[in-house]
Coordinates of N, CA and C in Angstrom, one line a residue:
Chain U
D1 N -22.7 -7.9 10.6 CA -22.7 -7.7 9.1 C -21.9 -6.4 8.8
T2 N -21.2 -6.5 7.7 CA -20.4 -5.4 7.3 C -21.3 -4.3 6.6
E3 N -20.8 -3.1 6.7 CA -21.5 -1.9 6.1 C -21.0 -1.6 4.8
V4 N -19.9 -2.3 4.4 CA -19.4 -2.2 3.0 C -19.7 -3.5 2.3
T5 N -20.5 -3.4 1.2 CA -21.0 -4.5 0.5 C -20.2 -4.8 -0.8
Q6 N -19.7 -6.0 -1.0 CA -19.0 -6.3 -2.2 C -19.7 -7.4 -2.9
T7 N -19.7 -7.3 -4.2 CA -20.2 -8.3 -5.1 C -19.3 -8.5 -6.3
P8 N -19.2 -9.7 -6.8 CA -19.7 -11.0 -6.2 C -18.8 -11.5 -5.1
K9 N -19.3 -12.5 -4.4 CA -18.5 -13.0 -3.3 C -17.3 -13.9 -3.9
H10 N -17.7 -14.6 -4.9 CA -16.7 -15.5 -5.6 C -16.7 -15.2 -7.1
L11 N -15.6 -15.3 -7.8 CA -15.5 -15.1 -9.2 C -14.4 -15.9 -9.8
V12 N -14.8 -16.7 -10.8 CA -13.8 -17.5 -11.6 C -13.8 -16.9 -13.0
M13 N -12.7 -16.6 -13.5 CA -12.6 -16.0 -14.8 C -11.4 -16.5 -15.6
G14 N -11.5 -16.6 -16.9 CA -10.4 -17.0 -17.7 C -9.6 -15.8 -18.0
M15 N -8.4 -16.0 -18.6 CA -7.4 -15.0 -18.8 C -7.9 -14.0 -19.9
T16 N -8.8 -14.4 -20.7 CA -9.3 -13.5 -21.8 C -10.6 -12.8 -21.4
N17 N -11.1 -13.1 -20.2 CA -12.4 -12.5 -19.8 C -12.3 -11.1 -19.4
K18 N -13.4 -10.4 -19.4 CA -13.5 -9.1 -18.8 C -14.6 -9.2 -17.7
K19 N -14.3 -8.8 -16.5 CA -15.3 -8.8 -15.4 C -15.1 -7.6 -14.6
S20 N -16.1 -7.3 -13.7 CA -16.0 -6.2 -12.7 C -16.3 -6.6 -11.3
L21 N -15.6 -6.0 -10.4 CA -15.9 -6.2 -9.0 C -16.6 -4.9 -8.5
K22 N -17.6 -5.1 -7.7 CA -18.4 -3.9 -7.2 C -18.3 -3.7 -5.7
C23 N -18.4 -2.5 -5.3 CA -18.3 -2.2 -3.8 C -19.2 -1.0 -3.6
E24 N -20.0 -1.1 -2.5 CA -20.9 0.0 -2.1 C -20.9 0.2 -0.6
Q25 N -20.9 1.5 -0.3 CA -21.0 1.9 1.2 C -22.0 3.1 1.3
H26 N -22.7 3.1 2.4 CA -23.7 4.2 2.6 C -23.4 4.8 4.0
M27 N -22.2 4.9 4.4 CA -21.8 5.5 5.6 C -21.4 7.0 5.5
G28 N -21.4 7.5 4.3 CA -21.0 8.9 4.1 C -19.5 9.0 4.1
H29 N -18.8 7.9 3.9 CA -17.3 8.0 3.9 C -16.8 8.6 2.6
R30 N -15.7 9.4 2.7 CA -15.2 10.1 1.5 C -14.0 9.4 0.9
A31 N -13.5 8.4 1.5 CA -12.4 7.7 0.8 C -12.8 6.2 0.7
M32 N -12.4 5.7 -0.5 CA -12.6 4.3 -0.8 C -11.4 3.6 -1.3
Y33 N -11.2 2.4 -1.0 CA -9.9 1.7 -1.3 C -10.2 0.3 -1.9
W34 N -9.2 -0.1 -2.7 CA -9.1 -1.5 -3.1 C -7.8 -2.0 -2.6
Y35 N -7.9 -3.2 -1.9 CA -6.8 -4.0 -1.4 C -6.8 -5.4 -2.0
K36 N -5.6 -5.9 -2.2 CA -5.5 -7.3 -2.7 C -4.8 -8.1 -1.5
Q37 N -5.3 -9.3 -1.3 CA -4.8 -10.1 -0.2 C -4.6 -11.5 -0.7
K38 N -3.3 -12.0 -0.7 CA -3.0 -13.3 -1.0 C -3.1 -14.2 0.3
A39 N -3.2 -15.5 0.1 CA -3.4 -16.3 1.3 C -2.2 -16.2 2.3
K40 N -2.6 -16.0 3.5 CA -1.7 -15.9 4.7 C -0.7 -14.7 4.5
K41 N -1.2 -13.7 3.8 CA -0.4 -12.5 3.7 C -1.2 -11.3 4.1
P42 N -0.6 -10.2 4.4 CA -1.4 -9.0 4.7 C -2.0 -8.4 3.5
P43 N -3.0 -7.6 3.7 CA -3.6 -6.8 2.5 C -2.6 -5.9 2.0
E44 N -2.6 -5.7 0.6 CA -1.7 -4.8 -0.1 C -2.6 -3.7 -0.8
L45 N -2.2 -2.5 -0.5 CA -3.0 -1.4 -1.1 C -2.8 -1.4 -2.6
M46 N -4.0 -1.2 -3.3 CA -3.9 -1.0 -4.8 C -4.2 0.4 -5.2
F47 N -5.4 0.8 -4.8 CA -5.9 2.2 -5.2 C -6.6 2.8 -4.0
V48 N -6.6 4.2 -4.1 CA -7.4 5.0 -3.1 C -8.1 6.1 -3.9
Y49 N -9.4 6.2 -3.6 CA -10.2 7.3 -4.1 C -10.5 8.2 -3.0
S50 N -10.3 9.5 -3.2 CA -10.7 10.5 -2.2 C -11.6 11.5 -2.8
Y51 N -12.8 11.6 -2.3 CA -13.8 12.5 -2.9 C -13.9 12.2 -4.4
E52 N -14.1 11.0 -4.7 CA -14.4 10.4 -6.0 C -13.2 10.6 -7.0
K53 N -12.1 11.1 -6.5 CA -10.9 11.2 -7.4 C -9.8 10.2 -7.0
L54 N -9.2 9.6 -8.0 CA -8.1 8.7 -7.7 C -6.9 9.5 -7.1
S55 N -6.5 9.1 -5.9 CA -5.5 9.8 -5.2 C -4.2 9.0 -5.1
I56 N -4.4 7.7 -5.1 CA -3.2 6.8 -4.9 C -3.4 5.6 -5.9
N57 N -2.4 5.3 -6.7 CA -2.3 4.1 -7.5 C -0.9 3.5 -7.2
E58 N -0.9 2.4 -6.5 CA 0.3 1.7 -6.1 C 1.0 1.0 -7.2
S59 N 1.2 1.6 -8.4 CA 1.8 1.0 -9.5 C 1.2 -0.3 -9.9
V60 N -0.1 -0.3 -9.9 CA -0.9 -1.5 -10.2 C -0.9 -1.7 -11.8
P61 N -0.8 -2.9 -12.3 CA -0.8 -3.2 -13.7 C -2.1 -2.7 -14.3
S62 N -2.1 -2.3 -15.6 CA -3.2 -1.7 -16.2 C -4.4 -2.6 -16.5
R63 N -4.1 -3.9 -16.3 CA -5.2 -4.9 -16.4 C -6.2 -4.7 -15.3
F64 N -5.9 -4.0 -14.3 CA -6.8 -3.6 -13.2 C -7.2 -2.1 -13.4
S65 N -8.4 -1.8 -13.6 CA -8.9 -0.4 -13.8 C -9.9 0.0 -12.8
P66 N -9.7 0.9 -11.9 CA -10.7 1.3 -10.9 C -11.6 2.4 -11.5
E67 N -12.7 2.4 -10.9 CA -13.7 3.5 -11.3 C -14.5 3.8 -10.0
C68 N -14.8 5.1 -9.9 CA -15.6 5.6 -8.7 C -16.8 6.4 -9.3
P69 N -17.9 5.8 -9.6 CA -19.0 6.6 -10.3 C -19.6 7.6 -9.4
N70 N -19.6 7.4 -8.1 CA -20.1 8.4 -7.1 C -19.5 8.1 -5.7
S71 N -19.9 8.8 -4.8 CA -19.2 8.7 -3.4 C -19.6 7.4 -2.7
S72 N -20.6 6.7 -3.2 CA -21.0 5.5 -2.5 C -20.5 4.2 -3.3
L73 N -20.1 4.3 -4.5 CA -19.8 3.2 -5.3 C -18.3 3.2 -5.8
L74 N -17.8 2.0 -5.8 CA -16.4 1.8 -6.3 C -16.4 0.5 -7.1
N75 N -15.8 0.5 -8.3 CA -15.7 -0.7 -9.1 C -14.2 -1.0 -9.4
L76 N -14.0 -2.2 -9.7 CA -12.7 -2.6 -10.2 C -12.9 -3.5 -11.4
H77 N -12.5 -2.9 -12.6 CA -12.6 -3.6 -13.9 C -11.4 -4.5 -14.1
L78 N -11.7 -5.7 -14.5 CA -10.6 -6.7 -14.7 C -10.5 -7.1 -16.2
H79 N -9.4 -7.2 -16.7 CA -9.2 -7.6 -18.1 C -7.9 -8.2 -18.3
A80 N -7.9 -9.4 -19.0 CA -6.6 -10.1 -19.3 C -5.8 -10.4 -18.1
L81 N -6.4 -10.9 -17.1 CA -5.7 -11.2 -15.8 C -4.9 -12.5 -16.0
Q82 N -3.9 -12.6 -15.1 CA -3.0 -13.7 -15.0 C -3.4 -14.6 -13.8
P83 N -3.0 -15.9 -13.9 CA -3.3 -16.8 -12.7 C -2.8 -16.2 -11.4
E84 N -1.7 -15.5 -11.4 CA -1.1 -15.0 -10.2 C -1.9 -13.8 -9.6
D85 N -2.9 -13.4 -10.3 CA -3.8 -12.4 -9.8 C -4.9 -12.9 -8.9
S86 N -5.0 -14.2 -8.9 CA -5.9 -14.9 -8.0 C -5.7 -14.5 -6.6
A87 N -6.7 -14.0 -5.9 CA -6.5 -13.5 -4.5 C -7.9 -13.1 -4.0
L88 N -7.9 -12.6 -2.8 CA -9.1 -12.0 -2.2 C -8.9 -10.5 -2.4
Y89 N -10.0 -9.9 -3.0 CA -9.9 -8.4 -3.3 C -10.9 -7.8 -2.3
L90 N -10.3 -6.9 -1.5 CA -11.1 -6.2 -0.4 C -11.3 -4.8 -0.8
C91 N -12.5 -4.4 -0.6 CA -12.9 -3.0 -0.7 C -13.0 -2.4 0.7
A92 N -12.6 -1.1 0.9 CA -12.7 -0.5 2.2 C -13.2 0.9 2.0
S93 N -13.7 1.5 3.1 CA -14.0 2.9 3.1 C -13.6 3.5 4.4
S94 N -13.5 4.9 4.4 CA -13.2 5.5 5.7 C -13.4 7.0 5.5
G95 N -13.5 7.7 6.7 CA -13.4 9.1 6.7 C -14.6 9.9 6.4
K96 N -15.5 10.0 7.3 CA -16.5 11.1 7.2 C -15.7 12.4 7.2
A97 N -16.3 13.5 6.8 CA -15.7 14.8 6.8 C -15.2 15.1 8.2
R98 N -14.0 15.6 8.4 CA -13.4 16.0 9.6 C -13.1 14.8 10.5
D99 N -12.9 13.7 10.0 CA -12.6 12.5 10.8 C -11.5 11.7 10.1
K100 N -10.4 12.3 9.8 CA -9.3 11.6 9.0 C -8.7 10.5 9.7
N101 N -8.9 10.3 11.0 CA -8.3 9.2 11.7 C -9.1 8.0 11.8
S102 N -10.3 8.0 11.3 CA -11.2 6.9 11.5 C -10.6 5.6 10.8
P103 N -10.8 4.5 11.3 CA -10.3 3.2 10.7 C -11.0 2.9 9.4
L104 N -10.3 2.1 8.7 CA -11.0 1.6 7.4 C -12.0 0.5 7.8
H105 N -13.1 0.6 7.1 CA -14.2 -0.4 7.2 C -14.1 -1.3 6.0
F106 N -13.9 -2.5 6.2 CA -13.7 -3.5 5.1 C -15.0 -4.2 4.7
G107 N -15.1 -4.5 3.4 CA -16.2 -5.4 3.0 C -15.7 -6.8 3.2
N108 N -16.6 -7.8 2.8 CA -16.2 -9.2 3.0 C -15.3 -9.7 1.9
G109 N -15.1 -8.9 0.9 CA -14.2 -9.3 -0.2 C -14.8 -10.1 -1.3
T110 N -14.1 -10.2 -2.4 CA -14.4 -11.0 -3.6 C -13.2 -12.0 -3.7
R111 N -13.5 -13.3 -3.7 CA -12.4 -14.2 -3.9 C -12.4 -14.5 -5.4
L112 N -11.3 -14.1 -6.0 CA -11.1 -14.2 -7.4 C -10.1 -15.4 -7.8
T113 N -10.6 -16.2 -8.7 CA -9.7 -17.2 -9.2 C -9.6 -17.0 -10.7
V114 N -8.4 -16.9 -11.2 CA -8.1 -16.8 -12.6 C -7.6 -18.1 -13.2
T115 N -8.3 -18.6 -14.2 CA -7.9 -19.9 -14.7 C -7.2 -19.8 -16.1
Chain T
E1 N 10.8 3.6 2.2 CA 9.6 2.8 2.2 C 9.3 2.3 3.7
L2 N 8.1 2.5 4.0 CA 7.6 2.1 5.4 C 7.5 0.6 5.5
K3 N 8.2 0.0 6.5 CA 8.1 -1.4 6.7 C 7.5 -1.6 8.1
V4 N 6.6 -2.6 8.1 CA 5.9 -2.9 9.4 C 6.1 -4.4 9.7
E5 N 6.6 -4.7 10.8 CA 6.9 -6.1 11.1 C 6.2 -6.5 12.4
Q6 N 5.7 -7.7 12.5 CA 5.0 -8.2 13.7 C 5.8 -9.4 14.1
N7 N 5.8 -9.6 15.4 CA 6.2 -10.9 15.9 C 5.5 -11.2 17.2
P8 N 5.2 -12.5 17.4 CA 5.6 -13.6 16.5 C 4.6 -13.7 15.3
L9 N 5.0 -14.5 14.3 CA 4.1 -14.7 13.1 C 3.0 -15.7 13.5
F10 N 3.3 -16.6 14.3 CA 2.3 -17.6 14.8 C 2.5 -17.8 16.3
L11 N 1.3 -17.9 16.9 CA 1.3 -18.0 18.4 C 0.3 -19.0 18.8
S12 N 0.7 -20.0 19.4 CA -0.2 -21.0 19.9 C -0.2 -20.9 21.5
M13 N -1.4 -20.7 22.1 CA -1.4 -20.5 23.5 C -2.6 -21.2 24.1
Q14 N -2.5 -21.5 25.3 CA -3.6 -22.2 26.0 C -4.6 -21.1 26.6
E15 N -5.8 -21.6 26.7 CA -6.8 -20.7 27.3 C -6.3 -20.3 28.7
G16 N -6.6 -19.1 29.1 CA -6.2 -18.6 30.4 C -4.9 -17.9 30.5
K17 N -4.1 -18.1 29.5 CA -2.7 -17.5 29.5 C -2.7 -16.1 29.0
N18 N -1.6 -15.4 29.3 CA -1.4 -14.0 28.8 C -0.3 -14.0 27.8
Y19 N -0.4 -13.1 26.8 CA 0.7 -13.0 25.8 C 0.6 -11.6 25.1
T20 N 1.8 -11.3 24.5 CA 1.8 -10.0 23.8 C 2.3 -10.1 22.4
I21 N 1.7 -9.4 21.5 CA 2.1 -9.4 20.1 C 2.7 -8.0 19.9
Y22 N 3.8 -8.0 19.1 CA 4.6 -6.8 18.9 C 4.5 -6.3 17.5
C23 N 4.5 -5.0 17.3 CA 4.4 -4.4 16.0 C 5.5 -3.3 15.9
N24 N 6.5 -3.5 15.1 CA 7.5 -2.5 14.9 C 7.4 -1.9 13.5
Y25 N 7.6 -0.6 13.4 CA 7.5 0.1 12.1 C 8.8 1.0 11.9
S26 N 9.0 1.2 10.6 CA 10.4 1.8 10.3 C 10.5 3.3 10.2
T27 N 9.4 4.0 10.0 CA 9.4 5.4 9.9 C 8.4 6.1 10.7
T28 N 8.5 7.4 10.8 CA 7.6 8.2 11.6 C 6.1 8.0 11.2
S29 N 5.3 7.8 12.1 CA 3.9 7.7 11.8 C 3.1 8.4 12.9
D30 N 1.9 8.8 12.6 CA 1.0 9.5 13.6 C -0.3 8.7 13.9
R31 N -0.4 7.5 13.2 CA -1.6 6.7 13.5 C -1.2 5.2 13.3
L32 N -1.8 4.4 14.2 CA -1.6 3.0 14.1 C -2.9 2.3 14.5
Y33 N -3.2 1.3 13.7 CA -4.5 0.6 13.8 C -4.2 -0.9 14.1
W34 N -5.1 -1.5 14.8 CA -5.1 -3.0 15.0 C -6.4 -3.5 14.4
Y35 N -6.2 -4.7 13.6 CA -7.3 -5.3 13.0 C -7.3 -6.8 13.3
R36 N -8.5 -7.4 13.3 CA -8.6 -8.9 13.4 C -9.2 -9.4 12.1
Q37 N -8.7 -10.6 11.7 CA -9.2 -11.3 10.6 C -9.4 -12.8 10.9
D38 N -10.7 -13.2 10.8 CA -11.0 -14.6 10.9 C -10.8 -15.3 9.6
P39 N -10.5 -16.6 9.6 CA -10.1 -17.3 8.3 C -11.2 -17.1 7.3
G40 N -10.8 -16.7 6.1 CA -11.8 -16.5 5.0 C -12.7 -15.3 5.1
K41 N -12.5 -14.5 6.1 CA -13.4 -13.4 6.4 C -12.7 -12.1 6.2
S42 N -13.4 -11.0 6.4 CA -12.9 -9.7 6.2 C -12.1 -9.2 7.5
L43 N -11.7 -8.0 7.4 CA -10.9 -7.4 8.6 C -11.8 -6.6 9.4
E44 N -11.7 -6.7 10.7 CA -12.5 -6.0 11.7 C -11.6 -5.1 12.5
S45 N -12.0 -3.8 12.5 CA -11.2 -2.8 13.3 C -11.3 -3.1 14.8
L46 N -10.1 -3.1 15.5 CA -10.1 -3.3 16.9 C -9.8 -2.0 17.6
F47 N -8.6 -1.4 17.3 CA -8.2 -0.2 18.0 C -7.6 0.9 17.0
V48 N -7.7 2.1 17.4 CA -7.0 3.2 16.7 C -6.2 3.9 17.8
L49 N -4.9 4.0 17.5 CA -4.0 4.6 18.4 C -3.4 5.9 17.8
L50 N -3.5 7.0 18.4 CA -3.2 8.3 17.7 C -2.0 9.1 18.3
S51 N -1.6 8.7 19.5 CA -0.5 9.5 20.1 C 0.4 8.7 20.9
N52 N 1.6 9.2 21.2 CA 2.5 8.5 22.0 C 2.0 8.2 23.4
G53 N 2.1 7.0 23.8 CA 1.6 6.6 25.1 C 0.1 6.2 25.1
A54 N -0.5 6.2 24.0 CA -2.0 5.9 23.9 C -2.1 4.4 24.3
V55 N -3.2 4.2 25.1 CA -3.6 2.8 25.5 C -5.1 2.7 25.3
K56 N -5.4 1.6 24.6 CA -6.9 1.3 24.5 C -7.1 -0.1 24.9
Q57 N -8.3 -0.3 25.5 CA -8.6 -1.7 26.0 C -10.0 -2.0 25.6
E58 N -10.2 -3.3 25.2 CA -11.5 -3.8 24.9 C -11.6 -5.3 25.3
G59 N -12.3 -5.6 26.3 CA -12.3 -7.0 26.8 C -11.0 -7.5 27.2
R60 N -10.6 -8.6 26.6 CA -9.3 -9.2 27.0 C -8.1 -8.7 26.2
L61 N -8.3 -7.7 25.3 CA -7.3 -7.1 24.5 C -7.0 -5.7 24.9
M62 N -5.7 -5.4 25.0 CA -5.2 -4.0 25.3 C -4.1 -3.7 24.3
A63 N -4.2 -2.5 23.7 CA -3.2 -2.1 22.7 C -2.5 -0.8 23.2
S64 N -1.3 -0.7 22.9 CA -0.5 0.5 23.3 C 0.4 1.0 22.2
L65 N 0.8 2.2 22.3 CA 1.7 2.8 21.2 C 2.8 3.6 21.9
D66 N 4.0 3.3 21.4 CA 5.2 4.1 21.8 C 5.8 4.6 20.5
T67 N 5.5 5.9 20.1 CA 6.0 6.4 18.9 C 7.5 6.7 18.8
K68 N 8.1 6.9 20.0 CA 9.5 7.1 20.0 C 10.3 5.8 19.7
A69 N 9.8 4.7 20.2 CA 10.4 3.4 19.9 C 9.8 2.8 18.6
R70 N 8.8 3.5 18.0 CA 8.1 2.9 16.8 C 7.6 1.5 17.1
L71 N 6.9 1.4 18.2 CA 6.5 0.1 18.6 C 5.0 0.2 19.2
S72 N 4.2 -0.8 18.8 CA 2.9 -1.0 19.3 C 2.8 -2.4 19.9
T73 N 2.1 -2.6 20.9 CA 1.8 -3.9 21.5 C 0.4 -4.2 21.6
L74 N 0.0 -5.5 21.4 CA -1.3 -6.0 21.6 C -1.3 -7.1 22.6
H75 N -1.8 -6.8 23.8 CA -1.7 -7.7 24.9 C -3.0 -8.4 25.1
I76 N -2.8 -9.7 25.2 CA -4.0 -10.6 25.4 C -4.0 -11.1 26.9
T77 N -5.1 -10.9 27.5 CA -5.2 -11.3 28.9 C -6.1 -12.5 29.1
A78 N -5.7 -13.6 29.7 CA -6.6 -14.7 30.0 C -7.3 -15.2 28.7
A79 N -6.5 -15.6 27.7 CA -7.0 -15.9 26.4 C -8.2 -16.9 26.4
V80 N -9.1 -16.7 25.5 CA -10.2 -17.7 25.3 C -10.2 -18.1 23.8
H81 N -10.8 -19.2 23.5 CA -10.8 -19.8 22.2 C -11.3 -18.8 21.1
D82 N -12.3 -18.0 21.5 CA -12.9 -17.1 20.5 C -11.9 -16.0 20.0
L83 N -10.8 -15.9 20.7 CA -9.8 -14.9 20.2 C -8.9 -15.5 19.1
S84 N -9.1 -16.7 18.8 CA -8.3 -17.3 17.7 C -8.6 -16.6 16.4
A85 N -7.6 -16.0 15.7 CA -7.7 -15.3 14.5 C -6.3 -14.8 14.1
T86 N -6.3 -14.0 13.0 CA -5.0 -13.4 12.6 C -5.2 -11.9 13.0
Y87 N -4.2 -11.4 13.6 CA -4.2 -10.0 14.0 C -3.1 -9.2 13.2
F88 N -3.6 -8.1 12.7 CA -2.7 -7.2 11.9 C -2.6 -5.8 12.5
C89 N -1.4 -5.3 12.6 CA -1.3 -3.9 12.8 C -1.2 -3.2 11.5
A90 N -1.5 -1.9 11.4 CA -1.4 -1.1 10.2 C -1.0 0.3 10.5
V91 N -0.1 0.8 9.8 CA 0.5 2.1 10.1 C 0.3 3.0 9.0
A92 N 0.0 4.3 9.3 CA -0.1 5.3 8.3 C 1.1 6.2 8.2
Y93 N 1.6 6.5 7.0 CA 2.7 7.4 6.9 C 2.2 8.8 7.5
A94 N 3.2 9.4 8.2 CA 2.9 10.7 8.8 C 2.5 11.7 7.6
G95 N 1.4 12.3 7.8 CA 0.9 13.3 6.9 C 0.2 12.7 5.6
T96 N 0.2 11.4 5.5 CA -0.6 10.8 4.4 C -1.8 10.1 5.0
A97 N -2.9 10.8 4.8 CA -4.1 10.3 5.5 C -4.5 8.9 5.1
S98 N -4.3 8.6 3.8 CA -5.0 7.5 3.2 C -4.2 6.2 3.1
K99 N -2.9 6.3 3.2 CA -2.1 5.2 2.9 C -1.7 4.4 4.1
L100 N -2.3 3.2 4.3 CA -1.9 2.3 5.4 C -1.1 1.2 4.9
T101 N 0.0 0.9 5.6 CA 0.8 -0.3 5.4 C 0.5 -1.3 6.5
F102 N 0.1 -2.5 6.1 CA -0.2 -3.6 7.1 C 1.1 -4.3 7.5
G103 N 1.1 -4.8 8.7 CA 2.1 -5.6 9.2 C 2.0 -7.0 8.7
T104 N 2.9 -7.9 9.0 CA 3.0 -9.2 8.4 C 1.9 -10.1 9.0
G105 N 1.3 -9.7 10.1 CA 0.2 -10.5 10.7 C 0.7 -11.5 11.7
T106 N -0.1 -11.8 12.7 CA 0.2 -12.8 13.7 C -1.0 -13.7 13.8
R107 N -0.8 -15.0 13.5 CA -1.9 -15.9 13.6 C -1.9 -16.5 15.0
L108 N -3.0 -16.2 15.7 CA -3.2 -16.7 17.1 C -4.1 -17.9 17.1
Q109 N -3.6 -18.9 17.8 CA -4.4 -20.1 18.0 C -4.5 -20.3 19.5
V110 N -5.7 -20.3 20.0 CA -5.9 -20.5 21.4 C -6.5 -21.9 21.6
T111 N -5.8 -22.7 22.3 CA -6.2 -24.1 22.5 C -6.9 -24.3 23.9
L112 N -7.8 -25.3 23.9 CA -8.6 -25.5 25.1 C -7.7 -26.3 26.1

């Protein structure tokens, strides 16, 4: 079982809908990430939060809006998505204090379909 | 821009055979990771390689890192069906703790 929990597991939404993806970890990690993965492709970095502050935004369209309410939670708010945004969205966390080399721990992902 | 390439992209091998997956990257890095992903599942961390010449082994898998050649290898010894999965290497920009770039992935199929 993964220690990074993502909800929902599956999401189908229309192009005019607003929805949110949620991610939670209780490992004391200080960095949290959103990745997007299309079928048979590697994960692509979207956002990184470090100590609850946005540190990396990989030029992601504004229809994706991240939020980090506290060190354990990470949200991704979705609005006016396009069908090409359909993908597996993976949350990850890493880095207890003084352990910058630790690997990313991934959640099981949310499979998003935009209709 | 950091580029990370793996080869082969697809590997079909018989149980009991040995093979190596290669991961090449384009710029200086101080950390390299290997992950496994089963179909429809999340990514599982396998190895963390932090220095030139680093070698890590777990069961039938052994990973190594040559930072001068910008090359990492994942060697599979006496493959078994349970190793069937997609394997990704991931490389961090030197000095950038949080930004990982994943390789293209190698889909391994071990046949009986």
